[in-house]
Coordinates of C-alpha atoms and ligand atoms in Angstrom, one line a residue:
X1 CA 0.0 0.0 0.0
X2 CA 1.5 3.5 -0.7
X3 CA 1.9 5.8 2.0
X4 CA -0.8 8.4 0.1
X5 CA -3.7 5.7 -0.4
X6 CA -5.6 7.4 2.1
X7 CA -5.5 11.7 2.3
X8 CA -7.6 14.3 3.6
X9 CA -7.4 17.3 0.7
X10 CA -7.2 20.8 2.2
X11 CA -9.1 23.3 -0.1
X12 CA -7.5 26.8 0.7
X13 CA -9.7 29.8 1.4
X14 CA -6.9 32.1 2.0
X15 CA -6.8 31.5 5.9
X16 CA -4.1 32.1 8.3
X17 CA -4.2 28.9 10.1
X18 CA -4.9 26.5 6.9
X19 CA -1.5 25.2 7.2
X20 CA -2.4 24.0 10.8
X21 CA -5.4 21.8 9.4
X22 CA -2.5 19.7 7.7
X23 CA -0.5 19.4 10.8
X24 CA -3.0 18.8 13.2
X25 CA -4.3 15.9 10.9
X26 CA -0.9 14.3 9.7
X27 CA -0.5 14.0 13.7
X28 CA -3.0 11.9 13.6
X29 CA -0.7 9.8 11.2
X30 CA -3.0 10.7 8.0
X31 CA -2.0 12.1 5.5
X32 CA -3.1 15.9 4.2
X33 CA -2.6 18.2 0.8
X34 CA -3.3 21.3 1.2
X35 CA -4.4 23.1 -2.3
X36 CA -5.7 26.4 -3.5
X37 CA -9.6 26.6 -3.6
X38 CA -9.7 26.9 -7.2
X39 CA -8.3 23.3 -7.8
X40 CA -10.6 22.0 -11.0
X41 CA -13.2 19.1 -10.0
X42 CA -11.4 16.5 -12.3
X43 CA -8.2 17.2 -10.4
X44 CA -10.1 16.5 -7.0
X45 CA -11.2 13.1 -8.4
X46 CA -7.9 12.4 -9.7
X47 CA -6.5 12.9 -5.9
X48 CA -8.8 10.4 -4.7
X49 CA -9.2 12.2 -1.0
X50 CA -11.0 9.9 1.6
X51 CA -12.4 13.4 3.1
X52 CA -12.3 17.2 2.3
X53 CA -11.8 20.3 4.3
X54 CA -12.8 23.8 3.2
X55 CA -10.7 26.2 5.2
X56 CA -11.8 29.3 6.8
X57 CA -10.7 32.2 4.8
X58 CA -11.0 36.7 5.1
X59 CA -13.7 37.1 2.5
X60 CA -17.8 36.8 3.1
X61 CA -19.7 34.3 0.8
X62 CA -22.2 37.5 -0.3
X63 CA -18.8 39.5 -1.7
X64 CA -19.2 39.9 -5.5
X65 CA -16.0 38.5 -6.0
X66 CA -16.0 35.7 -3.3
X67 CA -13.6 32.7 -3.6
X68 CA -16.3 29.7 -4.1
X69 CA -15.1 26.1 -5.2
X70 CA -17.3 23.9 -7.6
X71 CA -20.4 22.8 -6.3
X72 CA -20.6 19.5 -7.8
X73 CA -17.8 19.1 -4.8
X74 CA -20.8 17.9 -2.6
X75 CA -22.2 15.5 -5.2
X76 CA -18.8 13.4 -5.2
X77 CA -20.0 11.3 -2.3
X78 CA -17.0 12.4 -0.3
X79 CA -17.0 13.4 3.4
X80 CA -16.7 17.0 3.6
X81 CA -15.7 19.5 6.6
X82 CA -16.1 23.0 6.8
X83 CA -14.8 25.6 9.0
X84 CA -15.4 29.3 9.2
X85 CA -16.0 30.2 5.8
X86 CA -15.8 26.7 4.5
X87 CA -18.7 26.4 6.8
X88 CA -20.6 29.9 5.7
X89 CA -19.4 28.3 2.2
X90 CA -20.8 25.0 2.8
X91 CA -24.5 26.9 3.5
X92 CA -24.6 29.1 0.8
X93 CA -24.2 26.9 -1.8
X94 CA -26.7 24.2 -0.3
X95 CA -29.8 27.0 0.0
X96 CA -29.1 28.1 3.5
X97 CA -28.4 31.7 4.3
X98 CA -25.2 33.6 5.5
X99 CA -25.5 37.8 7.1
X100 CA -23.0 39.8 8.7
X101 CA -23.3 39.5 12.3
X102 CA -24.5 42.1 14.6
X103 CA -21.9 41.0 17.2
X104 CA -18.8 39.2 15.8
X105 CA -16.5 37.0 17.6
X106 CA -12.9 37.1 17.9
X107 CA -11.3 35.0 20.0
X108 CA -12.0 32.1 22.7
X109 CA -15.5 31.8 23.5
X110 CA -18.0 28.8 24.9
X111 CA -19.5 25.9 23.1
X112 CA -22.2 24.3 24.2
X113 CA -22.8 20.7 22.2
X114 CA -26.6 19.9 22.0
X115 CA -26.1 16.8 19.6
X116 CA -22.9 14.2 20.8
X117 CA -22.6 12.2 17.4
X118 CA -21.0 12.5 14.5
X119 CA -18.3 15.1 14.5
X120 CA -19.1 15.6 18.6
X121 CA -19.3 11.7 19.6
X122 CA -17.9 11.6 23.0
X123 CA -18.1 15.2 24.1
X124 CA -20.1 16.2 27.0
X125 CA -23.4 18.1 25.5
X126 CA -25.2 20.5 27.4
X127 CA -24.8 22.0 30.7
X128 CA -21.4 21.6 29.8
X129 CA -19.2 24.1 27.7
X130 CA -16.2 23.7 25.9
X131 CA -13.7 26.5 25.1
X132 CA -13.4 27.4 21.4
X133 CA -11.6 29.7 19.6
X134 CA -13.9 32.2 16.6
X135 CA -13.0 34.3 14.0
X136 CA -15.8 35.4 12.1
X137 CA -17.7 38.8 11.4
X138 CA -20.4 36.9 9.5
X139 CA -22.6 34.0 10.5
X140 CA -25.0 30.8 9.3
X141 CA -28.6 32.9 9.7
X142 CA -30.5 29.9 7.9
X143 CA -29.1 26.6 7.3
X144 CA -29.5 24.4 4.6
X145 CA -32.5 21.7 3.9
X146 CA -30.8 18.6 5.2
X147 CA -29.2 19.6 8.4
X148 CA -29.1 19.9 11.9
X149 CA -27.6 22.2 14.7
X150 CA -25.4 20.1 16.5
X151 CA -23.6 23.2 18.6
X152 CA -24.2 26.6 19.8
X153 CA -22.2 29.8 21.1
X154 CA -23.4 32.7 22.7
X155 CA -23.2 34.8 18.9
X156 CA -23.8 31.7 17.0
X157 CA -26.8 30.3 17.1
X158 CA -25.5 27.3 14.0
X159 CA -22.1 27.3 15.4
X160 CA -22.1 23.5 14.1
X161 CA -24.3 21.6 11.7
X162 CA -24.1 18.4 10.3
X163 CA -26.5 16.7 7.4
X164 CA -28.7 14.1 8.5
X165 CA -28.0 12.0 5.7
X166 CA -24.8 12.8 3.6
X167 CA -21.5 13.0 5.5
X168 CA -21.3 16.9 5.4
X169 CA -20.2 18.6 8.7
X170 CA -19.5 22.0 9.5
X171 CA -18.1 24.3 12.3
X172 CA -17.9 28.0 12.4
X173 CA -15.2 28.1 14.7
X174 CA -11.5 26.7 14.4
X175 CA -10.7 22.7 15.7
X176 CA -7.2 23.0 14.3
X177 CA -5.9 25.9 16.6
X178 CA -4.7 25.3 20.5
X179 CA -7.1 27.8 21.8
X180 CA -10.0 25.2 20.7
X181 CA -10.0 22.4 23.6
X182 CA -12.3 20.0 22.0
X183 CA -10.4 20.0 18.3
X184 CA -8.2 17.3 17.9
X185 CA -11.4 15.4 19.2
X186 CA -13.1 16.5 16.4
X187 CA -10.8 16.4 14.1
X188 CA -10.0 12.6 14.7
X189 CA -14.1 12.2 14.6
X190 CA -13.7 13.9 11.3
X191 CA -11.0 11.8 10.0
X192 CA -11.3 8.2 11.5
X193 CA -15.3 7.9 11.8
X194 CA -16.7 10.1 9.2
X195 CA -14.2 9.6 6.9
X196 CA -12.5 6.0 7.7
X197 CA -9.5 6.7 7.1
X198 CA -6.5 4.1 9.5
X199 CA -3.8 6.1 11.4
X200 CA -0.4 4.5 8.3
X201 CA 0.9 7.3 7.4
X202 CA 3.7 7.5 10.0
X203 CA 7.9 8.3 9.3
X204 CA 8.7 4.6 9.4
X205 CA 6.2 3.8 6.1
X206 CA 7.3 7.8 4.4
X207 CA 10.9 6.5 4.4
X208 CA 9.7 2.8 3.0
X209 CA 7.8 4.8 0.0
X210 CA 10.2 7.4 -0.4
X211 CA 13.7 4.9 -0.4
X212 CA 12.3 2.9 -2.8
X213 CA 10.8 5.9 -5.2
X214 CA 14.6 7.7 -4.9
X215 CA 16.0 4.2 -5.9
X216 CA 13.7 3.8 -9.1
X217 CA 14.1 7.4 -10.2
X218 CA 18.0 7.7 -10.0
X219 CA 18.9 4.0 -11.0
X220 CA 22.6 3.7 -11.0
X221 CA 23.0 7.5 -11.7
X222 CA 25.0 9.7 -9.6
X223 CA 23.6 12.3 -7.2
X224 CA 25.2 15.4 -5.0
X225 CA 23.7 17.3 -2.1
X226 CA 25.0 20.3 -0.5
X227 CA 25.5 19.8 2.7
X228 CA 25.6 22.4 5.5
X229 CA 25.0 20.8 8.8
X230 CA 21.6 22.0 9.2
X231 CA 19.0 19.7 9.8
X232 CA 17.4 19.8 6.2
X233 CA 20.4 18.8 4.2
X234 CA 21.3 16.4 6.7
X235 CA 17.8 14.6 6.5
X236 CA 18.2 15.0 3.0
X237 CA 21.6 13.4 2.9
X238 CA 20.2 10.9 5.1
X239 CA 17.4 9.6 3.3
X240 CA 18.9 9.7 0.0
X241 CA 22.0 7.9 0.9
X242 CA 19.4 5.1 2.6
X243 CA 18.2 4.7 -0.7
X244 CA 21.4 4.7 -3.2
X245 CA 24.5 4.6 -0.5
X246 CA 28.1 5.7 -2.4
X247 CA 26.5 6.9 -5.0
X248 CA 25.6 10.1 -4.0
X249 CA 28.2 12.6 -3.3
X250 CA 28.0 15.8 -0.4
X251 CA 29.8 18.9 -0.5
X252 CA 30.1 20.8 2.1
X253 CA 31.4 24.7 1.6
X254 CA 33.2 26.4 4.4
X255 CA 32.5 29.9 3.4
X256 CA 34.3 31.5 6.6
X257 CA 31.0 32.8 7.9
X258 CA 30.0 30.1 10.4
X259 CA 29.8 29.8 13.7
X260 CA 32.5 29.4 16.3
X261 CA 34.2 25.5 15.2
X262 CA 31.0 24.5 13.7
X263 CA 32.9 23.3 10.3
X264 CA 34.9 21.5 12.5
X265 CA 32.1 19.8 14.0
X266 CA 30.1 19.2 11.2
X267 CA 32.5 17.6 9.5
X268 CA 33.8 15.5 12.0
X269 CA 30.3 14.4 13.2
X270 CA 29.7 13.2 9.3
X271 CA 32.9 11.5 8.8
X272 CA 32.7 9.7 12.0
X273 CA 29.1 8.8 13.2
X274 CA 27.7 8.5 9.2
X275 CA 28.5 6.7 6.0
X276 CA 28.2 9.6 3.9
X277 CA 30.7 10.5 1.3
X278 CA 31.4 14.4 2.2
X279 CA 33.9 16.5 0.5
X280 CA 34.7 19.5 2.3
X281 CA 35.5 22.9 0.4
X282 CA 37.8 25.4 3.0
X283 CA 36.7 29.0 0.9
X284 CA 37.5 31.2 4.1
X285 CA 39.8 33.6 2.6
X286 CA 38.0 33.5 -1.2
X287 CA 34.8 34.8 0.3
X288 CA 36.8 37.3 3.0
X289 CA 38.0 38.6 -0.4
X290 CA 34.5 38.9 -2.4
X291 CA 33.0 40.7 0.9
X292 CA 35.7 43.2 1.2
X293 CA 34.3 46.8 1.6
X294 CA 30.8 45.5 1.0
X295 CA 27.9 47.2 3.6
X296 CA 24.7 46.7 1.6
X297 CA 23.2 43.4 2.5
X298 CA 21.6 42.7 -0.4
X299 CA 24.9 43.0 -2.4
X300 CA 26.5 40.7 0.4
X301 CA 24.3 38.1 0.2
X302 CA 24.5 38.8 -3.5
X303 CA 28.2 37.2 -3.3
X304 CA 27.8 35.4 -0.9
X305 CA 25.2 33.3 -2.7
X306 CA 27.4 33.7 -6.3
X307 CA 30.7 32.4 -4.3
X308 CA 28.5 29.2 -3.1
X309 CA 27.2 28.5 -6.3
X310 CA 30.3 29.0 -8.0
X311 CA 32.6 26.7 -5.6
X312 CA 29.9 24.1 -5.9
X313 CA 29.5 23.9 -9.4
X314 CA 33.5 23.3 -9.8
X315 CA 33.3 20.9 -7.2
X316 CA 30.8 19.4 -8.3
X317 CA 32.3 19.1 -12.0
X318 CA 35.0 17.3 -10.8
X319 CA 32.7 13.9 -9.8
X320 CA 32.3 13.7 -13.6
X321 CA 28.9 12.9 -14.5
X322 CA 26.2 13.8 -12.0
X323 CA 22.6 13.4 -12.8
X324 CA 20.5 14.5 -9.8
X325 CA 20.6 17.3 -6.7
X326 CA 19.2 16.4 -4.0
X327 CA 17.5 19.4 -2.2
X328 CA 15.9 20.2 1.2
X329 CA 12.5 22.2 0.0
X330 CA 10.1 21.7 2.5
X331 CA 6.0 21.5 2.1
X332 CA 5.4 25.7 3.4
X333 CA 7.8 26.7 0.4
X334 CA 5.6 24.5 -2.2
X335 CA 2.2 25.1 -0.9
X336 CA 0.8 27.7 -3.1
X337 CA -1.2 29.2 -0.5
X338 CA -4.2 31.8 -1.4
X339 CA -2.8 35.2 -0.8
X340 CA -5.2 37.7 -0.9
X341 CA -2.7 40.3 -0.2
X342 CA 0.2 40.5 -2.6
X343 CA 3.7 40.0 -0.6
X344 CA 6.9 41.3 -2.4
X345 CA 9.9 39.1 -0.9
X346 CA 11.9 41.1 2.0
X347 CA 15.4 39.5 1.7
X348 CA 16.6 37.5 -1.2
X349 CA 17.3 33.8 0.4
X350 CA 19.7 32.0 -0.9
X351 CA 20.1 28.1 -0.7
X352 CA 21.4 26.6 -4.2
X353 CA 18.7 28.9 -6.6
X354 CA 20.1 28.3 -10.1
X355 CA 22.3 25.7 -10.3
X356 CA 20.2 23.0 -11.4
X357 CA 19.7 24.9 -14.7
X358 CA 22.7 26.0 -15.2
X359 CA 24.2 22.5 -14.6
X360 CA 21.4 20.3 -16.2
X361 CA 20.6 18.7 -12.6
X362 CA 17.4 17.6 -12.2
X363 CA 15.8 18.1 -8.5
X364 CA 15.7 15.0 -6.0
X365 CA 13.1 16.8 -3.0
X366 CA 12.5 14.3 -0.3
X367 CA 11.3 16.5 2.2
X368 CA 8.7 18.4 -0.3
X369 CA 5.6 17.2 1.1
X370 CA 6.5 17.7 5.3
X371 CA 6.3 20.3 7.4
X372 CA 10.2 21.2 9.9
X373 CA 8.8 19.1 12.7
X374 CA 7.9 16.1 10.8
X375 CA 11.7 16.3 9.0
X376 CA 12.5 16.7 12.7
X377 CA 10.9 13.2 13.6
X378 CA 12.1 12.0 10.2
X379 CA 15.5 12.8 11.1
X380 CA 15.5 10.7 14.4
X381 CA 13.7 7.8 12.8
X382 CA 16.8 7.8 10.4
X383 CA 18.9 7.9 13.4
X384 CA 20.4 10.8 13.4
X385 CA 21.2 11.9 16.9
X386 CA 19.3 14.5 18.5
X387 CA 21.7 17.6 18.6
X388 CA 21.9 16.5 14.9
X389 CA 17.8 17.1 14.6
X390 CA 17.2 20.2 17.3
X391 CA 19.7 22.5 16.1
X392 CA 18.3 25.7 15.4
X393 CA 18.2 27.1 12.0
X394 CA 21.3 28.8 10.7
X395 CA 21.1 31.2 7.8
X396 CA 23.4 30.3 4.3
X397 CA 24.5 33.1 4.6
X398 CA 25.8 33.1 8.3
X399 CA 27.4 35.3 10.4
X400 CA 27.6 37.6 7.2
X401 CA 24.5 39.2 8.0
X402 CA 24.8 39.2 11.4
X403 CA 27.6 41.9 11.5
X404 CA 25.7 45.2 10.3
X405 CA 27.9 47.2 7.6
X406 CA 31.2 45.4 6.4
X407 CA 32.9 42.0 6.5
X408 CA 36.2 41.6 8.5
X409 CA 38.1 38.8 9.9
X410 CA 38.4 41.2 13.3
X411 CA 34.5 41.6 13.3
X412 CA 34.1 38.2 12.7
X413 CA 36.3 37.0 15.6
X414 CA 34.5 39.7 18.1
X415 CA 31.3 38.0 16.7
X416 CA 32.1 34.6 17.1
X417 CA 33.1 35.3 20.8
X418 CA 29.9 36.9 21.9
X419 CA 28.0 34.4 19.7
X420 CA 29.5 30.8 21.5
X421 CA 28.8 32.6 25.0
X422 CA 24.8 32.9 23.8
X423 CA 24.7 29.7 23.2
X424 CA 26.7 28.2 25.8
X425 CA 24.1 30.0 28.5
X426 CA 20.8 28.9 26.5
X427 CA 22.0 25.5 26.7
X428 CA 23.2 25.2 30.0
X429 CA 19.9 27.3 30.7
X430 CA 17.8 24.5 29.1
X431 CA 16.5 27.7 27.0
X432 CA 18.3 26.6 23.6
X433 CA 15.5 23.9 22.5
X434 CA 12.3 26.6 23.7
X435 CA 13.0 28.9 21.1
X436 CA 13.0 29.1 17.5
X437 CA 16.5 30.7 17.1
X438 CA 19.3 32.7 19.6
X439 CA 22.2 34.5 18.7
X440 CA 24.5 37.8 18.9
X441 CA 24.4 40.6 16.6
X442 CA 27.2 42.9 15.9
X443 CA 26.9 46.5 15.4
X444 CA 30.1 47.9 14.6
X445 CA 28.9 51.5 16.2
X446 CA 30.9 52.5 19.2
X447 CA 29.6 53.8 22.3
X448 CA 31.0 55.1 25.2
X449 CA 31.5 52.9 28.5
X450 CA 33.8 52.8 31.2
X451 CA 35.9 49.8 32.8
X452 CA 38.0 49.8 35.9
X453 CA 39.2 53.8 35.5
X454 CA 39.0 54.0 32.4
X455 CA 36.8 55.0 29.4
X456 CA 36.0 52.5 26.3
X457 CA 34.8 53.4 23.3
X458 CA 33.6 49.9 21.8
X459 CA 30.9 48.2 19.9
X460 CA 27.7 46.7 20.9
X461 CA 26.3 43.4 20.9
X462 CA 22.6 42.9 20.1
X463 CA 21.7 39.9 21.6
X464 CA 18.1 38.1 19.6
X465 CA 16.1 35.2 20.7
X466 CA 12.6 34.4 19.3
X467 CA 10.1 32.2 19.2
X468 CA 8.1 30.8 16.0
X469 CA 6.9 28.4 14.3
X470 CA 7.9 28.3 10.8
X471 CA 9.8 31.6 10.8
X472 CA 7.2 33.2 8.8
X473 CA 6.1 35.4 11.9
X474 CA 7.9 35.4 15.4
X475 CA 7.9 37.0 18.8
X476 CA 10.6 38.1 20.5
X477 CA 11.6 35.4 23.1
X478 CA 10.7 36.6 26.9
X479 CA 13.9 35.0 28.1
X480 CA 14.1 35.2 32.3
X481 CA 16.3 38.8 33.0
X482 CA 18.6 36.4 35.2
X483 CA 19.9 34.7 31.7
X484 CA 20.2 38.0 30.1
X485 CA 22.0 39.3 32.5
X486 CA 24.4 36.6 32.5
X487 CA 25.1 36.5 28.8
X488 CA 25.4 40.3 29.2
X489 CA 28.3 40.0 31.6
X490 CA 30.1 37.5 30.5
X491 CA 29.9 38.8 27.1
X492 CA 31.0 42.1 28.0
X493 CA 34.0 40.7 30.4
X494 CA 35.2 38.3 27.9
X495 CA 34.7 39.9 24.7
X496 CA 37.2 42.4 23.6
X497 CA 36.1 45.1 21.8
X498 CA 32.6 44.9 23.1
X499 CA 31.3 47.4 26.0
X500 CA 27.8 47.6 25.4
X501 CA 24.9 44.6 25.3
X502 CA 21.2 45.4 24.2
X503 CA 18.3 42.6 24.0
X504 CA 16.0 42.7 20.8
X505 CA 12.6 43.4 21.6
X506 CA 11.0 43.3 18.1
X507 CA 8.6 41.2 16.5
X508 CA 8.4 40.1 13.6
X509 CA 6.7 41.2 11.3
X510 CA 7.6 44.2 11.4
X511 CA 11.2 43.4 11.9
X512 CA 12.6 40.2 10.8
X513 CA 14.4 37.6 12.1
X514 CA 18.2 38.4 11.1
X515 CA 18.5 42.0 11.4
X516 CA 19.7 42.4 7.4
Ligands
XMP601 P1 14.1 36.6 8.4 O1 15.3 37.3 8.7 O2 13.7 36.7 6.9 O3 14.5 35.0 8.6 O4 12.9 36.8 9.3 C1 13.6 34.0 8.5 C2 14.3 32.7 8.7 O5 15.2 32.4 7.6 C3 16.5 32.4 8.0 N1 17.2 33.1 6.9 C4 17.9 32.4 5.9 N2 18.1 31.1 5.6 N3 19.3 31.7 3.7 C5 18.8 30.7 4.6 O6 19.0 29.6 4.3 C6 19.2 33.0 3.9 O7 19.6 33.8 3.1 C7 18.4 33.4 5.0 N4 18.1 34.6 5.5 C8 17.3 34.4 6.7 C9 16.6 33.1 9.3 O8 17.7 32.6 10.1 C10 15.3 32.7 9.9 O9 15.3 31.4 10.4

């Protein structure tokens, strides 16, 4: 049986937490696509989904142009769920009737169950209330011919419906955030009993199915992976060399800008605990040179970016013929997600854009269809060890745009210093695995201090930690003032060059993550 015999397909409606649908069901070890709204009936068929899910979404069903899928969807005899809009949707297209609201609701609020079947089986129904979280400014005024009210909230009188007959359920408020106590409940009610689907899709069968489709495509053909130590390209590398060994080929480019003795540890941690075939590339002083007298950061990652590609590509020309890169694209980079708000990219991100047309490579992606923390739990299954898997992300292009203005070995040393002694305190702290990301920033400015009797004119270091979940938004971490304080000392008594230390207190949006 392939792992994808049995999926729930995720229609997109454009909202923010339609991505969270797919996690919260693949948790349940089924397997969910998430596509736009506008996917074409035949394609549906062709995906053979064992259930569907309209997502919630920012427009009202009565909006002229209002994002509405085919409504031959409900003849297709498939189990269908609708939330928020999918629910409002889900009405307006079967004869019932959606208004704007008087009141809306935004945020938690109480759900009283007056029907326990169905989506509900095994929740306590009325007196009892159950925390939800809404979203909505409009709401189900008349339902449908066919359904039932099977829930109710103080604003929503149809706050969930179900059909008596077909296997259509809807919900006007969101199962697949936290906030919602009752929705991984109803979410496995959705899944298991409405739509029968068995819990198979776990990492154990994804590697079966993937091994043996990376051994079929490549054949006896030769693939290379660029490898950096992160934990994408070393699932990747993992995986692929499962399923073709000595065959394929990693490179690993040291392009001065890493972290205090992390090429040394990467590559020792490869050569030794792994089978992989690594080639390491020691480009310290080639990239110094590109980056000399460069500030802009969009020109830095510019070379930076150019200089990997470049020192790949000869490597990479030396293995003689090479058929395949293998790639770590995860599923939020393919999804194309409804966007009802054009986004122009902030930073140009770099990973290996362009070489596979320039060098005739075609793309092995094994990681295209999971979210970080399932390559996370992929990783481990692979056995790779866990300071392997829960290392935090590390930008390609490294400590380059973590020193504000120009490149310089001296900056770079100063950086590396303050940078160990973050992370040394978050991991004796036990603060390193809560947060998304932690490091030091320099800012080659220089402020006045004073140490012993005397006065120091030095540069600062920015220290950032946040928390997120997929880097697309984050929060500035609320580490305990103790652990700042520490890192702030020790960073300003050990650190030469350094008199000042500041904590980050931005969000992002509207800051970002790395501060160019
Ligand atoms: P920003 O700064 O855009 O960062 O909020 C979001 C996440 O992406 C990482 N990042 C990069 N990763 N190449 C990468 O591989 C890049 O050029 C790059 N720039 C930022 C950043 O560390 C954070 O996790």
């Amino acid at each position: 049986m392939s792992v994808h015999d049995e999926k729930i397909l995720i229609l997109d409606f454009g909202s923010q937490t339609t991505q969270l649908i797919a996690r919260r069901i693949r948790e349940q070890k089924v397997y969910s696509e998430i596509h736009p709204y506008t996917l074409a009936l035949d394609e549906i068929k062709a995906l053979k989904p064992s259930g569907i899910i309209l997502s919630g979404g920012p427009a009202s069903v009565y909006d002229e142009d209002a994002p509405i899928s085919d409504p031959a969807l409900f003849d297709l005899g498939i189990p269908i769920l609708g939330i928020c809009y999918g629910a409002q949707l889900m009405m307006h297209q079967l004869g019932g009737r959606v208004e704007q609201a008087k009141s809306r609701e935004f945020g938690k609020a109480q759900l009283c169950i007056t029907s326990n079947d169905s989506l509900f089986a095994g929740l306590e129904t009325a007196p009892a209330n159950h925390q939800i979280w809404m979203s909505h400014g409009d709401r189900i005024e008349a339902i449908a011919p066919g359904f039932l009210v099977t829930a109710e909230s103080d604003n929503s009188p149809c706050a969930a419906l179900r059909h008596e007959e077909k296997p259509f359920v809807a919900v006007q408020f969101h199962p697949e955030v936290a906030h919602t106590l009752i929705g991984t409940d109803l979410l496995k009610n959705f899944i298991f009993t409405i739509c029968n689907c068995k819990p198979t899709w776990t990492m154990h069968s994804f590697i079966e199915s993937n091994v043996a489709d990376i051994k079929a495509r490549v054949g006896s053909d030769n693939v290379i992976c660029a490898l950096s130590g992160g934990v994408d390209s070393s699932v990747v590398a993992a995986i692929v060399h499962r399923a073709i060994g000595d065959q394929l080929t990693c490179i690993y480019v040291n392009n001065g800008l890493m972290r205090s003795g992390e090429s040394e540890s990467v590559l020792s941690f490869f050569r030794e605990k792994t089978d992989l075939h690594v080639i390491d590339v020691q480009a310290e002083s080639y990239f110094l040179d590109q980056l000399a007298g460069i500030a802009d950061p969009e020109e830095k990652r510019k070379r930076i970016g150019y200089g990997f590609i470049k020192i790949f590509e000869e490597e990479a020309g030396k293995l003689g013929e090479v058929k395949y890169l293998a790639q770590g694209t995860l599923y939020p980079d393919v999804i194309e997600s409804v966007v009802f708000r054009g986004n122009a990219p902030i930073k140009s991100h770099h990973n290996v854009g362009g070489l596979p047309e320039r060098m005739k490579l075609d793309l092995i992606e094994p990681l295209r269809e999971l979210f970080k923390d399932e390559v996370r739990e992929l990783g481990l299954e692979l056995g790779l060890p866990e300071e392997a898997i829960y290392r935090q992300p590390f930008p390609g292009p490294g400590l380059g745009i973590r020193i504000m203005g120009e490149i310089t070995e001296e900056r770079l040393h100063i950086l590396r210093q303050a940078d160990v002694i973050v992370l040394d305190e978050m991991k004796s702290s036990g603060w390193y695995r809560k947060v998304w990301q932690s490091f030091a920033v320099l800012l080659p400015i220089q402020t006045v201090g004073v140490m012993g009797d005397g006065r120091t004119y030095e540069h600062v270091i920015a220290i950032r930690s946040v928390d997120s979940r997929d880097a697309m938004t984050a929060d500035w971490s609320q580490l305990p003032y103790e652990l700042l304080g520490r890192i702030s000392t020790r960073i300003i008594n050990e650190v030469r060059g350094v008199n000042r230390v500041v904590y980050d207190i931005s969000s992002k949006p509207p800051s970002t993550i790395e501060w160019e």
